[in-house]
CSV table of C-alpha atoms and ligand atoms in Angstrom, one decimal:
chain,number,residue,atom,x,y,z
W,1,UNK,CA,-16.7,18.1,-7.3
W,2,UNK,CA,-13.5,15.6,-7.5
W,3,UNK,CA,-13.9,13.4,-10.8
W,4,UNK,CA,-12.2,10.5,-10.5
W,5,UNK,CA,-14.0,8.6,-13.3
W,6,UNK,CA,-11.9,6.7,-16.1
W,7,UNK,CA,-8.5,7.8,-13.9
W,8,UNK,CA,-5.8,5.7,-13.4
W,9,UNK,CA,-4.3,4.9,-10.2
W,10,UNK,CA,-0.8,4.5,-11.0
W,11,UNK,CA,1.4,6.5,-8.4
W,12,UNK,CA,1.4,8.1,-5.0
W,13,UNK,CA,2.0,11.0,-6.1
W,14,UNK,CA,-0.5,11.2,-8.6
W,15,UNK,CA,-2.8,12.8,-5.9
W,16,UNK,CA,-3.4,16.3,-4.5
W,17,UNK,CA,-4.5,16.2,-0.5
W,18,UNK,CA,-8.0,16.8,-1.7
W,19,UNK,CA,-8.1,13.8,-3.7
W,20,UNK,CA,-6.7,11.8,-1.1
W,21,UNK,CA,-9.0,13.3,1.6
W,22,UNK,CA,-11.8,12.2,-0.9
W,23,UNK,CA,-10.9,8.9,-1.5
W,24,UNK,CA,-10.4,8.4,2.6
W,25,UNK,CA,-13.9,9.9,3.3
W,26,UNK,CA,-15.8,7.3,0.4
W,27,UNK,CA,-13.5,4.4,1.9
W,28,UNK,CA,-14.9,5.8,5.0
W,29,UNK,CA,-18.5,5.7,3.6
W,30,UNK,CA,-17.6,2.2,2.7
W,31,UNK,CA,-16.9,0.9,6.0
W,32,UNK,CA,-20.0,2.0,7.6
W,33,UNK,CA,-22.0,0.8,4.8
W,34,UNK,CA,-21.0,-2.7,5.3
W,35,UNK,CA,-21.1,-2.1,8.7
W,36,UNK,CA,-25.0,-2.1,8.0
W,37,UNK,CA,-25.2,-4.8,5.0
W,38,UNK,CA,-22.6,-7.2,4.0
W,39,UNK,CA,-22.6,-6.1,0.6
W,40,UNK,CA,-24.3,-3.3,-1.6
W,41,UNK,CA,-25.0,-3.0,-5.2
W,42,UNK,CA,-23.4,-0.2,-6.4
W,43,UNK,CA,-21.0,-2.2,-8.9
W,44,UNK,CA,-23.9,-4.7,-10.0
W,45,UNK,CA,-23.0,-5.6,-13.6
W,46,UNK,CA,-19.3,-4.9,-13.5
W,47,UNK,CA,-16.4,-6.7,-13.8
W,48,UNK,CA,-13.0,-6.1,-12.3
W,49,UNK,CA,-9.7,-8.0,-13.9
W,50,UNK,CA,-7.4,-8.8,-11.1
W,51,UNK,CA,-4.5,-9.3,-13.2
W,52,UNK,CA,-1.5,-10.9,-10.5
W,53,UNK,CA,1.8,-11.8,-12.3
W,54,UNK,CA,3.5,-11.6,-8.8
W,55,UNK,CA,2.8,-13.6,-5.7
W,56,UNK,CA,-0.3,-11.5,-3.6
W,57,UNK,CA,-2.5,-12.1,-0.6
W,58,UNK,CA,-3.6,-9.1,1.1
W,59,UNK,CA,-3.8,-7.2,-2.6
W,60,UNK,CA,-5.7,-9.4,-4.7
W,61,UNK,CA,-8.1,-10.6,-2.2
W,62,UNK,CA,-8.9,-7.5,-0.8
W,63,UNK,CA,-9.6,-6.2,-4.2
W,64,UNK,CA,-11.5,-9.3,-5.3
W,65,UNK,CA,-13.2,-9.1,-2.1
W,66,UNK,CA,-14.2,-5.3,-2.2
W,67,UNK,CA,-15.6,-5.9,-5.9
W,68,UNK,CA,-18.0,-8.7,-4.5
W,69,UNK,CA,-19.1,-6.4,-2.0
W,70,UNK,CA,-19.7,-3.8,-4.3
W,71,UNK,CA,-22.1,-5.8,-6.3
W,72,UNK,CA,-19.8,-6.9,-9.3
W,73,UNK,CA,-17.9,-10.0,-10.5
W,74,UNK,CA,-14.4,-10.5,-10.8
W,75,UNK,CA,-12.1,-12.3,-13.2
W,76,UNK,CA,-8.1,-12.9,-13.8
W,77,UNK,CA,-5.3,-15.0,-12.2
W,78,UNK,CA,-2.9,-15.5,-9.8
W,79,UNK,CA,0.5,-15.9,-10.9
W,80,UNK,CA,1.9,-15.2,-14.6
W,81,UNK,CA,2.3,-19.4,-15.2
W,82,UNK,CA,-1.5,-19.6,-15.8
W,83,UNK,CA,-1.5,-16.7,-18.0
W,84,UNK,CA,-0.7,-16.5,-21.3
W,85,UNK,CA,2.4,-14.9,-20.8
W,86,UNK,CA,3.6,-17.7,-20.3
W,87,UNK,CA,3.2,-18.4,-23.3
W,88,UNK,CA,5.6,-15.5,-24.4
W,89,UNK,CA,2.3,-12.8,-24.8
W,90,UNK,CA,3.4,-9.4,-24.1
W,91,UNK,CA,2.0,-7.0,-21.0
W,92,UNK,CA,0.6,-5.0,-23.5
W,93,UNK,CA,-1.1,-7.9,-25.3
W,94,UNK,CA,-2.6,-9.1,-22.7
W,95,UNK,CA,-4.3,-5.7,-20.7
W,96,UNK,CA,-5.3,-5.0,-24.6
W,97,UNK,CA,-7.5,-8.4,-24.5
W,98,UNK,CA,-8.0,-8.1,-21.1
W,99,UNK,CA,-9.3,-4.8,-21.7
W,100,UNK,CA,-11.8,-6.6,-24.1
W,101,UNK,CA,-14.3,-8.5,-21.0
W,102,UNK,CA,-13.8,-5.7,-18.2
W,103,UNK,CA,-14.6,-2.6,-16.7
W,104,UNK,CA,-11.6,-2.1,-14.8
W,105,UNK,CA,-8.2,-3.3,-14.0
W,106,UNK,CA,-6.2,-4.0,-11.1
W,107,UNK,CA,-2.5,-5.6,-11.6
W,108,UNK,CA,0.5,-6.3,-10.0
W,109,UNK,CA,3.6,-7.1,-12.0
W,110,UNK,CA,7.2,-7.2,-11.2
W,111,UNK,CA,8.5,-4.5,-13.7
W,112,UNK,CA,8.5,-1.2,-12.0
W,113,UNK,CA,6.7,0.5,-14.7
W,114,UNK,CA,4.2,-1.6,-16.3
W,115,UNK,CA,0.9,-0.2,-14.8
W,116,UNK,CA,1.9,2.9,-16.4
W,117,UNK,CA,2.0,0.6,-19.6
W,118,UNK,CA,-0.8,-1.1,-18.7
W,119,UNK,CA,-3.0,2.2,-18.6
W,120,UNK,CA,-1.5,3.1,-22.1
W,121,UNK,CA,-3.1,0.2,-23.8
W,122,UNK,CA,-6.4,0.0,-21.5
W,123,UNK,CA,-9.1,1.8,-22.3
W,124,UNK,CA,-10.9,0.7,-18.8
W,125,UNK,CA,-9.2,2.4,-15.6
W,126,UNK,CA,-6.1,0.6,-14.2
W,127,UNK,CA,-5.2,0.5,-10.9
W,128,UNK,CA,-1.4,-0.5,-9.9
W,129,UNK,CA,-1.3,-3.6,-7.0
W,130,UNK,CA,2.2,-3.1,-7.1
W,131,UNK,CA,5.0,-2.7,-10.4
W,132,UNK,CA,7.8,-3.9,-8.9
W,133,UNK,CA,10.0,-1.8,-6.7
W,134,UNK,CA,7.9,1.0,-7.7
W,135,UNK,CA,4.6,1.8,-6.6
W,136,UNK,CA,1.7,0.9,-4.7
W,137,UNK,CA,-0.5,3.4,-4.4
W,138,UNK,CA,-3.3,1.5,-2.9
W,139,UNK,CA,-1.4,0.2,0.2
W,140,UNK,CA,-0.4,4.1,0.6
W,141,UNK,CA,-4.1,4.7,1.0
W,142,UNK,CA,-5.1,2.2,3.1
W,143,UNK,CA,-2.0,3.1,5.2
W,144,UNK,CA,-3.2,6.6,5.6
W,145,UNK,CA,-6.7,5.2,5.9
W,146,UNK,CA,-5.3,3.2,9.0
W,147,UNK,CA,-3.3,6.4,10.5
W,148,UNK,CA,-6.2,8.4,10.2
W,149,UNK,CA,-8.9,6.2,11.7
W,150,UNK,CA,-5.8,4.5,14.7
W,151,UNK,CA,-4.9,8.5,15.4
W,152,UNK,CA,-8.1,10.6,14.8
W,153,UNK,CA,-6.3,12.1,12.0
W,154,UNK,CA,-3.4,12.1,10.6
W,155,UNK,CA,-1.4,16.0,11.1
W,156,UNK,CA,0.8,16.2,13.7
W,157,UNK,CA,2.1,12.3,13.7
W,158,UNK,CA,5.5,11.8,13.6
W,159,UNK,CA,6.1,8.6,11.4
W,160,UNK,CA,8.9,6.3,11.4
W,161,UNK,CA,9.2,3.7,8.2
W,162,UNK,CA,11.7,1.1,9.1
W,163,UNK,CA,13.2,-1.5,6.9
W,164,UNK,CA,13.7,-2.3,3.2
W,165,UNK,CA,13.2,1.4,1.9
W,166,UNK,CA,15.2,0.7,-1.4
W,167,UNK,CA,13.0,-1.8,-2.8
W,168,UNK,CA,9.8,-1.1,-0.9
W,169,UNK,CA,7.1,-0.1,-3.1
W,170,UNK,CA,4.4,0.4,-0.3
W,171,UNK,CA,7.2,3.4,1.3
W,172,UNK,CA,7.7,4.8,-1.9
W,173,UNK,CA,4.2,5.2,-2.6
W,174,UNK,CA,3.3,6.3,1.0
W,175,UNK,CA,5.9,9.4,1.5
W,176,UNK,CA,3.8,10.6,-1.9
W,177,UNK,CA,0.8,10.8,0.4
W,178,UNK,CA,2.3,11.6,3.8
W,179,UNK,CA,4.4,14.7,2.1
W,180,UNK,CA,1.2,16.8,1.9
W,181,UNK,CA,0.3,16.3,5.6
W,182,UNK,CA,1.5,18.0,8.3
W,183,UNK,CA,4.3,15.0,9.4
W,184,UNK,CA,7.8,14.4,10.6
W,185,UNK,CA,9.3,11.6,8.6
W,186,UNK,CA,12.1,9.4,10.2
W,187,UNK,CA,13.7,6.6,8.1
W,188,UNK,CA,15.0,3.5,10.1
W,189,UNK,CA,17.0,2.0,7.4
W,190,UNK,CA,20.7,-0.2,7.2
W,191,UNK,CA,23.0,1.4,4.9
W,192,UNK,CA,22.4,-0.2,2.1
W,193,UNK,CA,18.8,-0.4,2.1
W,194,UNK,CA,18.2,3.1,2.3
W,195,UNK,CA,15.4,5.0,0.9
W,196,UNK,CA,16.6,6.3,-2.5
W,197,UNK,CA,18.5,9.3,-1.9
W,198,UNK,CA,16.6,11.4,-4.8
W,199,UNK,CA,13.4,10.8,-2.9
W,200,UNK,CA,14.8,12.0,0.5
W,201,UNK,CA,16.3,14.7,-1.6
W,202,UNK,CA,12.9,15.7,-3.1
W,203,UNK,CA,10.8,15.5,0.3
W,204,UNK,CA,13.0,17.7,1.6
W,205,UNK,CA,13.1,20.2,-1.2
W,206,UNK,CA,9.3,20.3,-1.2
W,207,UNK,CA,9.6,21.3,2.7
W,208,UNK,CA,9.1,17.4,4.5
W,209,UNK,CA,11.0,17.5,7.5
W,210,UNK,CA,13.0,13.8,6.9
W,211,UNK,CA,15.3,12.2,9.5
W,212,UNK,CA,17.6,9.4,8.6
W,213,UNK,CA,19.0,7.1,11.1
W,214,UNK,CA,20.1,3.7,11.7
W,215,UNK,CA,18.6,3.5,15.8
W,216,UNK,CA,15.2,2.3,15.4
W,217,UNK,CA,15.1,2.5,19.5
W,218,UNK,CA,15.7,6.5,19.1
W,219,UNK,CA,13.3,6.7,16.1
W,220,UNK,CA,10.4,4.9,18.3
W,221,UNK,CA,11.0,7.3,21.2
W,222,UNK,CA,10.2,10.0,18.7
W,223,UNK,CA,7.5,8.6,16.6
W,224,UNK,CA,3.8,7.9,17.4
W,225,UNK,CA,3.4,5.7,14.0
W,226,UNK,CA,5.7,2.8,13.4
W,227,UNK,CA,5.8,1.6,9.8
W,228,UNK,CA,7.9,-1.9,9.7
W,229,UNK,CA,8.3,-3.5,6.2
W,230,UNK,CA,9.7,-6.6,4.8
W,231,UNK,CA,13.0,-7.1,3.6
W,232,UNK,CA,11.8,-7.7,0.0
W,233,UNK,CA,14.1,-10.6,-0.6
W,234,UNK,CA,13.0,-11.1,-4.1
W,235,UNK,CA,14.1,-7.9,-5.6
W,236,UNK,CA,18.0,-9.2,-4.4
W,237,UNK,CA,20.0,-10.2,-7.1
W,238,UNK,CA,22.8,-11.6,-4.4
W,239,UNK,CA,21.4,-14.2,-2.2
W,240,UNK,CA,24.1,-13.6,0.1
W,241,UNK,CA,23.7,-9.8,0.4
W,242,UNK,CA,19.9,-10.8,1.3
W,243,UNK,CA,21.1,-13.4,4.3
W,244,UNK,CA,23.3,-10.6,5.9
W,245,UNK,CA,20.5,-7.6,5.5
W,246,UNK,CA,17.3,-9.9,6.9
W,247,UNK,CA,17.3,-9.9,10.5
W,248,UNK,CA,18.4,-6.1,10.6
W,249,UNK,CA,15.5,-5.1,12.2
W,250,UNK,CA,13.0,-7.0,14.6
W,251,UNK,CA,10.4,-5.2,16.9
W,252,UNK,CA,9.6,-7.0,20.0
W,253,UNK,CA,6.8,-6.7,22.4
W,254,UNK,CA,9.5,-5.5,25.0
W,255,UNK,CA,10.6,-3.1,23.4
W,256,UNK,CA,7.0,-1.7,22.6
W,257,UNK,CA,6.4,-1.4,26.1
W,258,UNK,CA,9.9,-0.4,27.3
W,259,UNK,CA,10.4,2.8,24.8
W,260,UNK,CA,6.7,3.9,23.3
W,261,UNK,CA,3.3,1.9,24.8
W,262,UNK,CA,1.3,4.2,22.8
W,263,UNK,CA,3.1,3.7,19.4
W,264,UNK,CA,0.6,2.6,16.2
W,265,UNK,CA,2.3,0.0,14.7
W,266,UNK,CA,1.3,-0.6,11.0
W,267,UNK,CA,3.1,-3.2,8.6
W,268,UNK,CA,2.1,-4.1,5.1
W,269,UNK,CA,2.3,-7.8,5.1
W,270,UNK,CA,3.6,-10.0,5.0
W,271,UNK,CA,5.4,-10.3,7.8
W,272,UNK,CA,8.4,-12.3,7.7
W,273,UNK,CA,10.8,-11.8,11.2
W,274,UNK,CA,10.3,-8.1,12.0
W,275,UNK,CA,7.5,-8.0,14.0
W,276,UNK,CA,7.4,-10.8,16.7
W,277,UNK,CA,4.2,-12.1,17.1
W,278,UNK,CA,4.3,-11.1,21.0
W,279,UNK,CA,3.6,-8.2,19.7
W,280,UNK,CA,0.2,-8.7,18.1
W,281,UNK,CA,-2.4,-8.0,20.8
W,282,UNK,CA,-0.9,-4.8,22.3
W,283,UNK,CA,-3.5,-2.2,21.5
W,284,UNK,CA,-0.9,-0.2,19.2
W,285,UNK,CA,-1.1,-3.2,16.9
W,286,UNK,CA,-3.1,-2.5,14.1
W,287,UNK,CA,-1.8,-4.3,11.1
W,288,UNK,CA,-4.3,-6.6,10.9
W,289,UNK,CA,-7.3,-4.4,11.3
W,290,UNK,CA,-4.8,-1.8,8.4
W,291,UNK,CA,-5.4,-5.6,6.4
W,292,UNK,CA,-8.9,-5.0,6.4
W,293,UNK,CA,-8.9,-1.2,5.6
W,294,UNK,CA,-8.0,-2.5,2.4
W,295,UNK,CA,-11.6,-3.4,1.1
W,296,UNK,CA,-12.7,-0.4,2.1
W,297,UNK,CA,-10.4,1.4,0.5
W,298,UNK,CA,-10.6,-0.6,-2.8
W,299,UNK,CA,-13.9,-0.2,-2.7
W,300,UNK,CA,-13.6,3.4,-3.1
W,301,UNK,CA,-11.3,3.2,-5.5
W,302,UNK,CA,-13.2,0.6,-7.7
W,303,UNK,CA,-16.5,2.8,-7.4
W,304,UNK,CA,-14.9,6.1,-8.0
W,305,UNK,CA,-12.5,5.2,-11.4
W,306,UNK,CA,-15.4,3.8,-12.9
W,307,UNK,CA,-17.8,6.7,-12.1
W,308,UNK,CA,-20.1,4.8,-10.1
W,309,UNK,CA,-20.0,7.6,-7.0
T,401,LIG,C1,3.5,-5.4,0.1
T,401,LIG,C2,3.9,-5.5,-1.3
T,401,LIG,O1,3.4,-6.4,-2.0
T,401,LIG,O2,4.5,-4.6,-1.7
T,401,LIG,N1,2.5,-6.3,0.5
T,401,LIG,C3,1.2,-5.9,0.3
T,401,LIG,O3,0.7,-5.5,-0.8
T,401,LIG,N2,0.4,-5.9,1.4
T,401,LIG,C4,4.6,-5.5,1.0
T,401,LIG,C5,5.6,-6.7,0.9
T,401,LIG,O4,5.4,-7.6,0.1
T,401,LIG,O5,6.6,-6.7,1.7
């Protein structure tokens, strides 16, 4: 039996395949539960701390959502200005107060790092939304969640991530959970927004097959999942360099049906120009129904770090 009680989630590559396979199958559990009730009571009495020091739609509400469906109440904020630190309160002050009135602890923060920082003070679990350029191991998992349930499984797909693979946390976490399936990996990157090359290194020392190109159009052909991502303008430190790298990519309808009708396309969110909006109701499509996976998955992850299943 996989114990996941009083665990962190901090890291992609945190998890063995079994553990992911796990967590999918309770998400899965999840979904068909709620299928059947719109909300259950397997978290009654618990409180999660949604602790969001950086701007979040999808993350936070997804998590505050799947803790209401679960049964249990939610606290926390937003943005950093209506915390204390603000106030000039340290991380660590704050999860150790925080820590004080909850059960468990989801945050996003902008220091790659800090939920490992976070889950050195906390004695409740802590689950990363996001440190930074870092992480984000709950995206990864919903990702997967959405390959698996788009493709009947997820073996065999050839994936394509295109984009800002630098600074993307979502990629970073995700090639931590792809690398122990059965997957060709193609990165679709510009030059200097390339996944780090100690990564690629690593995937392909641990026996990932990895192609690097700059042709998106060739990487499609090839691919049966399309990963687009955000340029994450707000890690730049050069305006300027940001203007010339946004734009470098933009899927269209077109050329969706002209190279690879039966491509999954998946995207994080927010979108800002890569994905024309032409292309939302092709079948292939799925990032908004990925957005949803996201309770489902958090709801997993919420019930299983605090030993409720
Ligand atoms: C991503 C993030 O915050 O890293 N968004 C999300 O959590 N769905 C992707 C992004 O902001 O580009």
């Amino acid at each position: 039996m996989l114990d996941f009680k009083g665990k962190d989630i901090l890291d992609g590559a945190q998890f063995t395949r079994e553990e992911i396979e796990h967590i999918l199958d309770v998400a899965e559990d999840m979904r068909e539960r709620l299928e059947k009730n719109r909300s259950l009571n397997i978290m009654e009495g618990y409180v999660l701390g949604a602790l969001f020091f950086e701007p979040s739609t999808r993350t936070r509400l997804s998590f505050e959502t799947a803790m209401h469906r679960l049964g249990g109440s939610v606290v926390g904020f937003a943005s950093a200005g209506t915390s204390s630190s603000a106030k000039g309160e340290s991380l660590a002050d704050t999860i150790r107060n925080v820590d004080q009135y909850v059960d468990v602890i989801a945050m996003r923060h902008p220091q790659i790092g800090s939920a490992r920082i976070a889950a050195e003070v906390a004695e409740s679990p802590v689950i990363n939304g996001g440190d930074g350029a870092g992480q984000h191991p709950t995206q990864a998992l919903l990702d997967l969640f959405t390959i698996r349930s788009e493709r009947g499984q997820v073996d065999g797909n050839t994936i394509t991530l295109c984009g800002d693979l630098k600074y993307g946390r979502t990629v970073h976490a995700g090639v931590e959970l792809y690398k122990h399936y059965d997957c060709k990996l193609i990165f679709v990157a510009p030059d200097a927004l390339k996944m780090p090359p100690e990564i690629t290194a690593r995937l392909r020392d641990q026996g990932v097959e990895v192609e690097e190109t700059t042709d998106l159009e060739a990487a499609m052909a090839e691919a049966n999942v399309l990963y687009m991502t955000r340029i994450q303008k707000e890690r730049f430190e050069d305006p300027a360099e940001y203007k010339r790298l946004k734009g470098s990519y933009i899927l269209t309808r077109e050329m969706v049906e002209r190279i690879n009708p039966n491509l999954t396309i998946l995207h994080p969110l927010p979108r800002v120009d890569e994905i024309t909006t032409d292309v939302d109701d092709l079948p292939g499509a799925a990032y908004f129904r990925q957005a949803r996976n996201g309770v489902y998955v958090r709801m997993a992850l919420i019930a299983l770090v605090t030993g409720r299943m």
